[in-house]
Amino acid sequence: MSAIPQERRVVTAIPGPKSQELQARRLAAVAAGVGSTLPVFTARAGGGIIEDVDGNRLIDFGSGIAVTSVGASAEAVVRRASAQLQDFTHTCFMVTPYEGYVAVAEQLAELTPGDHAKKSALFNSGAEAVENAVKIARAYTKRQAVVVFDHGYHGRTNLTMALTSKNMPYKNGFGPFAPEVYRVPVAYGYRWLTGPENAGAEASAQAIDMINKQIGADNVAAIIIEPVLGEGGFIEPAKGFLPAISQFAKDNGIVFVADEIQSGFCRTGQWFACEDEGIVPDLITTAKGIAGGMPLAAVTGRAEIMDSAHAGGLGGTYGGNPVACAAALGAIETMKELDLNGKAKRIEEVMKARLATIAEKYDIIGDIRGRGAMIAIELVKDRASKTPNPQAAGALAKACHAEGLLVLTCGTYGNVLRFLPPLVIGEDLLNEGLDIIEQAFAGV
């Protein structure tokens, strides 16, 4: 655990004067297209706290978008990465390899679902992992089409922008996009017209019908889905949907890819979210929580599929950097030692109970959903109409920020408040953060 005191402290306006000075420098030097949720400049972070340059300590309900699940300065991550920095920073695994990369691949084979033979390839970012999963699936199947889902988010590269559902801010003005990408419905229970109880069966039937009619199953290389849709609004596909889509892929020789970049590594109370319905993907993409904040990503999957790309066809200069691999081994060590799956389940228990109490008072909370420490509330004008209310989401986030609680928004309609606390957060901070959320509702 970090040495930073695990208590909220607000000593200036947020952002404070030093952050405002840095923001002025940033505006002069950093491209405007790179946004920030909150222009508070970090000095230190750890546990459930971010300390800024003005000495404010904010409760962290964002984890750098599900990255610092073990905290932003976890002892094992810092220790292992520091030791590796002393030995060497880089050789390029494709030139002269090193043990850390192999050790991470071994851990991924052990932890990911299924007892089949598995192999991995390591990369730098989630988008890179998804892009390489598509390459591998195409090499294996000798097919081209890729199927993705409404509300899905898969990255910002050209191919992954094509895979991503939401136009603004991810795709607007950046086309043309990669071809042979097809989008089908997902079982979004809260907004399914015939009700959440019918969403799994009806959405999977619709999706499969569209694939068969519009693309042809024999032309599909890969079906890619987030087992809990992240940026789209923390949508849990209704029960039965993922098993039906997974079985359809299996029956038609299609590579089923679970994008676990946001939902993986204990975030939902299981090592991987697809375990919830017993899904064993052919390929699984990981990043974010894998390495305690160091840039690392992976594609892990069935050995025969992973080996289908020709030698030299996969890689990248920095992919599986030795310092990032050391950090990943430290993060996995921390997850096992502290039982972070258990911690995530406890966070869900605390958050859902408190949020349900708040929802009794406020009609603008349409839905509370998510698993583990991946929880969201969807905000609406009123429960009867379910009209998205992005203004409320923005106002609530702003009110929380002013009180020293970092929260994030998401959702295709911009109307979802999402909560991604570090899995190591203390329960006192968790409850204090929920107090601030409750107060924010009173003011909206």
mmCIF file of C-alpha atoms in Angstrom, residues 255-427:
data_model
loop_
_atom_site.group_PDB
_atom_site.id
_atom_site.type_symbol
_atom_site.label_atom_id
_atom_site.label_comp_id
_atom_site.label_asym_id
_atom_site.label_seq_id
_atom_site.Cartn_x
_atom_site.Cartn_y
_atom_site.Cartn_z
ATOM 1 C CA VAL A 255 -13.035 -17.080 -33.855
ATOM 2 C CA PHE A 256 -14.837 -15.791 -30.743
ATOM 3 C CA VAL A 257 -12.872 -12.899 -29.207
ATOM 4 C CA ALA A 258 -13.592 -11.631 -25.683
ATOM 5 C CA ASP A 259 -12.377 -8.035 -25.338
ATOM 6 C CA GLU A 260 -11.570 -8.014 -21.607
ATOM 7 C CA ILE A 261 -9.444 -4.875 -21.728
ATOM 8 C CA GLN A 262 -11.618 -3.010 -19.214
ATOM 9 C CA SER A 263 -13.355 -5.940 -17.509
ATOM 10 C CA GLY A 264 -10.380 -8.273 -16.956
ATOM 11 C CA PHE A 265 -8.011 -8.913 -14.050
ATOM 12 C CA CYS A 266 -10.407 -9.109 -11.072
ATOM 13 C CA ARG A 267 -12.370 -5.983 -12.034
ATOM 14 C CA THR A 268 -15.740 -7.787 -12.009
ATOM 15 C CA GLY A 269 -14.972 -10.130 -9.097
ATOM 16 C CA GLN A 270 -13.679 -12.867 -11.392
ATOM 17 C CA TRP A 271 -10.343 -13.018 -13.173
ATOM 18 C CA PHE A 272 -12.250 -12.388 -16.413
ATOM 19 C CA ALA A 273 -15.847 -11.276 -16.896
ATOM 20 C CA CYS A 274 -16.633 -13.960 -19.489
ATOM 21 C CA GLU A 275 -16.322 -16.581 -16.723
ATOM 22 C CA ASP A 276 -19.701 -15.417 -15.364
ATOM 23 C CA GLU A 277 -21.628 -17.505 -17.922
ATOM 24 C CA GLY A 278 -18.887 -20.073 -18.452
ATOM 25 C CA ILE A 279 -17.719 -18.597 -21.757
ATOM 26 C CA VAL A 280 -14.363 -19.934 -22.985
ATOM 27 C CA PRO A 281 -13.241 -17.553 -25.749
ATOM 28 C CA ASP A 282 -10.942 -18.603 -28.578
ATOM 29 C CA LEU A 283 -8.970 -15.387 -28.093
ATOM 30 C CA ILE A 284 -9.009 -12.928 -25.194
ATOM 31 C CA THR A 285 -7.582 -9.396 -25.338
ATOM 32 C CA THR A 286 -6.259 -7.767 -22.176
ATOM 33 C CA ALA A 287 -4.594 -4.470 -21.211
ATOM 34 C CA LYS A 288 -5.571 -1.800 -18.613
ATOM 35 C CA GLY A 289 -5.445 -3.734 -15.312
ATOM 36 C CA ILE A 290 -2.700 -6.113 -16.451
ATOM 37 C CA ALA A 291 0.385 -4.175 -15.285
ATOM 38 C CA GLY A 292 -0.505 -1.703 -12.541
ATOM 39 C CA GLY A 293 -0.283 1.305 -14.842
ATOM 40 C CA MET A 294 2.598 0.332 -17.133
ATOM 41 C CA PRO A 295 1.740 0.082 -20.848
ATOM 42 C CA LEU A 296 1.155 -3.578 -21.654
ATOM 43 C CA ALA A 297 -1.472 -5.532 -23.552
ATOM 44 C CA ALA A 298 -1.915 -9.107 -24.688
ATOM 45 C CA VAL A 299 -3.735 -11.438 -27.017
ATOM 46 C CA THR A 300 -4.062 -14.888 -25.441
ATOM 47 C CA GLY A 301 -5.769 -17.830 -27.067
ATOM 48 C CA ARG A 302 -5.886 -21.341 -28.390
ATOM 49 C CA ALA A 303 -2.361 -22.338 -29.369
ATOM 50 C CA GLU A 304 -3.332 -23.459 -32.883
ATOM 51 C CA ILE A 305 -5.074 -20.128 -33.579
ATOM 52 C CA MET A 306 -2.260 -18.037 -32.083
ATOM 53 C CA ASP A 307 0.311 -19.938 -34.155
ATOM 54 C CA SER A 308 -1.512 -19.314 -37.447
ATOM 55 C CA ALA A 309 0.210 -15.968 -38.107
ATOM 56 C CA HIS A 310 3.538 -16.410 -39.931
ATOM 57 C CA ALA A 311 6.854 -15.741 -38.162
ATOM 58 C CA GLY A 312 7.450 -11.987 -38.058
ATOM 59 C CA GLY A 313 3.758 -11.268 -38.668
ATOM 60 C CA LEU A 314 3.152 -10.251 -35.042
ATOM 61 C CA GLY A 315 5.192 -7.951 -32.867
ATOM 62 C CA GLY A 316 6.309 -4.370 -32.417
ATOM 63 C CA THR A 317 9.406 -2.638 -31.122
ATOM 64 C CA TYR A 318 8.103 -2.066 -27.587
ATOM 65 C CA GLY A 319 5.629 -4.959 -27.336
ATOM 66 C CA GLY A 320 6.095 -6.747 -24.011
ATOM 67 C CA ASN A 321 8.628 -4.216 -22.736
ATOM 68 C CA PRO A 322 10.669 -5.818 -19.913
ATOM 69 C CA VAL A 323 9.767 -3.139 -17.328
ATOM 70 C CA ALA A 324 6.061 -3.466 -18.171
ATOM 71 C CA CYS A 325 6.328 -7.279 -17.939
ATOM 72 C CA ALA A 326 7.937 -6.977 -14.498
ATOM 73 C CA ALA A 327 5.105 -4.658 -13.445
ATOM 74 C CA ALA A 328 2.531 -7.165 -14.727
ATOM 75 C CA LEU A 329 4.067 -9.962 -12.674
ATOM 76 C CA GLY A 330 3.897 -7.633 -9.646
ATOM 77 C CA ALA A 331 0.258 -6.752 -10.362
ATOM 78 C CA ILE A 332 -0.739 -10.425 -10.708
ATOM 79 C CA GLU A 333 1.156 -11.246 -7.500
ATOM 80 C CA THR A 334 -0.819 -8.500 -5.722
ATOM 81 C CA MET A 335 -4.153 -9.706 -7.134
ATOM 82 C CA LYS A 336 -3.505 -13.229 -5.861
ATOM 83 C CA GLU A 337 -2.068 -12.272 -2.461
ATOM 84 C CA LEU A 338 -4.788 -9.749 -1.592
ATOM 85 C CA ASP A 339 -7.658 -11.766 -3.154
ATOM 86 C CA LEU A 340 -8.721 -8.824 -5.276
ATOM 87 C CA ASN A 341 -11.605 -10.846 -6.735
ATOM 88 C CA GLY A 342 -13.014 -11.012 -3.223
ATOM 89 C CA LYS A 343 -12.344 -7.286 -2.739
ATOM 90 C CA ALA A 344 -14.183 -6.499 -5.992
ATOM 91 C CA LYS A 345 -17.218 -8.493 -4.847
ATOM 92 C CA ARG A 346 -17.246 -6.621 -1.534
ATOM 93 C CA ILE A 347 -17.058 -3.276 -3.386
ATOM 94 C CA GLU A 348 -20.105 -4.347 -5.438
ATOM 95 C CA GLU A 349 -21.997 -5.267 -2.272
ATOM 96 C CA VAL A 350 -21.313 -1.895 -0.633
ATOM 97 C CA MET A 351 -21.879 0.234 -3.739
ATOM 98 C CA LYS A 352 -25.067 -1.424 -4.980
ATOM 99 C CA ALA A 353 -26.693 -1.264 -1.538
ATOM 100 C CA ARG A 354 -25.894 2.445 -1.157
ATOM 101 C CA LEU A 355 -26.857 3.312 -4.740
ATOM 102 C CA ALA A 356 -30.171 1.463 -4.365
ATOM 103 C CA THR A 357 -30.941 3.615 -1.313
ATOM 104 C CA ILE A 358 -30.111 6.778 -3.282
ATOM 105 C CA ALA A 359 -32.274 5.564 -6.197
ATOM 106 C CA GLU A 360 -35.304 5.362 -3.889
ATOM 107 C CA LYS A 361 -35.107 9.149 -3.553
ATOM 108 C CA TYR A 362 -34.257 10.205 -7.110
ATOM 109 C CA ASP A 363 -36.329 9.339 -10.189
ATOM 110 C CA ILE A 364 -33.430 10.278 -12.497
ATOM 111 C CA ILE A 365 -31.632 7.011 -11.628
ATOM 112 C CA GLY A 366 -32.992 4.674 -14.285
ATOM 113 C CA ASP A 367 -30.695 1.692 -13.781
ATOM 114 C CA ILE A 368 -27.954 0.471 -11.438
ATOM 115 C CA ARG A 369 -25.787 -2.199 -13.021
ATOM 116 C CA GLY A 370 -22.403 -3.807 -13.335
ATOM 117 C CA ARG A 371 -20.387 -6.391 -11.442
ATOM 118 C CA GLY A 372 -17.577 -6.210 -8.927
ATOM 119 C CA ALA A 373 -15.838 -2.847 -8.941
ATOM 120 C CA MET A 374 -17.282 -2.011 -12.378
ATOM 121 C CA ILE A 375 -20.544 -0.338 -11.345
ATOM 122 C CA ALA A 376 -22.638 2.287 -13.133
ATOM 123 C CA ILE A 377 -25.852 4.254 -12.846
ATOM 124 C CA GLU A 378 -27.762 5.291 -15.946
ATOM 125 C CA LEU A 379 -29.377 8.715 -15.618
ATOM 126 C CA VAL A 380 -32.687 9.509 -17.288
ATOM 127 C CA LYS A 381 -35.163 12.401 -17.366
ATOM 128 C CA ASP A 382 -37.600 10.093 -15.572
ATOM 129 C CA ARG A 383 -38.036 6.338 -15.196
ATOM 130 C CA ALA A 384 -41.188 6.160 -17.274
ATOM 131 C CA SER A 385 -39.701 7.671 -20.444
ATOM 132 C CA LYS A 386 -36.098 6.453 -19.960
ATOM 133 C CA THR A 387 -34.993 9.533 -21.945
ATOM 134 C CA PRO A 388 -31.202 9.800 -21.559
ATOM 135 C CA ASN A 389 -30.084 12.622 -19.255
ATOM 136 C CA PRO A 390 -26.458 13.481 -20.075
ATOM 137 C CA GLN A 391 -26.860 16.910 -18.422
ATOM 138 C CA ALA A 392 -27.443 15.224 -15.042
ATOM 139 C CA ALA A 393 -24.407 12.974 -15.541
ATOM 140 C CA GLY A 394 -22.225 16.012 -16.267
ATOM 141 C CA ALA A 395 -23.607 18.011 -13.334
ATOM 142 C CA LEU A 396 -23.182 15.144 -10.891
ATOM 143 C CA ALA A 397 -19.599 14.484 -12.005
ATOM 144 C CA LYS A 398 -18.786 18.180 -11.606
ATOM 145 C CA ALA A 399 -20.306 18.282 -8.108
ATOM 146 C CA CYS A 400 -18.317 15.195 -7.070
ATOM 147 C CA HIS A 401 -15.079 16.647 -8.454
ATOM 148 C CA ALA A 402 -15.559 19.873 -6.478
ATOM 149 C CA GLU A 403 -15.782 17.841 -3.260
ATOM 150 C CA GLY A 404 -12.654 15.797 -3.992
ATOM 151 C CA LEU A 405 -14.142 12.646 -5.557
ATOM 152 C CA LEU A 406 -12.962 11.623 -9.021
ATOM 153 C CA VAL A 407 -15.759 9.979 -11.033
ATOM 154 C CA LEU A 408 -16.058 9.256 -14.753
ATOM 155 C CA THR A 409 -18.945 9.357 -17.200
ATOM 156 C CA CYS A 410 -19.575 7.063 -20.179
ATOM 157 C CA GLY A 411 -22.369 5.617 -22.288
ATOM 158 C CA THR A 412 -23.414 5.909 -25.903
ATOM 159 C CA TYR A 413 -25.781 8.696 -24.806
ATOM 160 C CA GLY A 414 -23.299 10.265 -22.347
ATOM 161 C CA ASN A 415 -25.739 9.650 -19.488
ATOM 162 C CA VAL A 416 -23.927 7.058 -17.373
ATOM 163 C CA LEU A 417 -21.854 7.666 -14.235
ATOM 164 C CA ARG A 418 -19.314 4.860 -13.941
ATOM 165 C CA PHE A 419 -17.403 3.844 -10.853
ATOM 166 C CA LEU A 420 -14.057 2.030 -11.112
ATOM 167 C CA PRO A 421 -12.395 2.336 -7.711
ATOM 168 C CA PRO A 422 -9.026 0.654 -7.182
ATOM 169 C CA LEU A 423 -9.689 -2.825 -5.808
ATOM 170 C CA VAL A 424 -7.431 -1.977 -2.847
ATOM 171 C CA ILE A 425 -9.516 1.035 -1.759
ATOM 172 C CA GLY A 426 -10.400 1.144 1.958
ATOM 173 C CA GLU A 427 -14.061 0.702 2.828
#
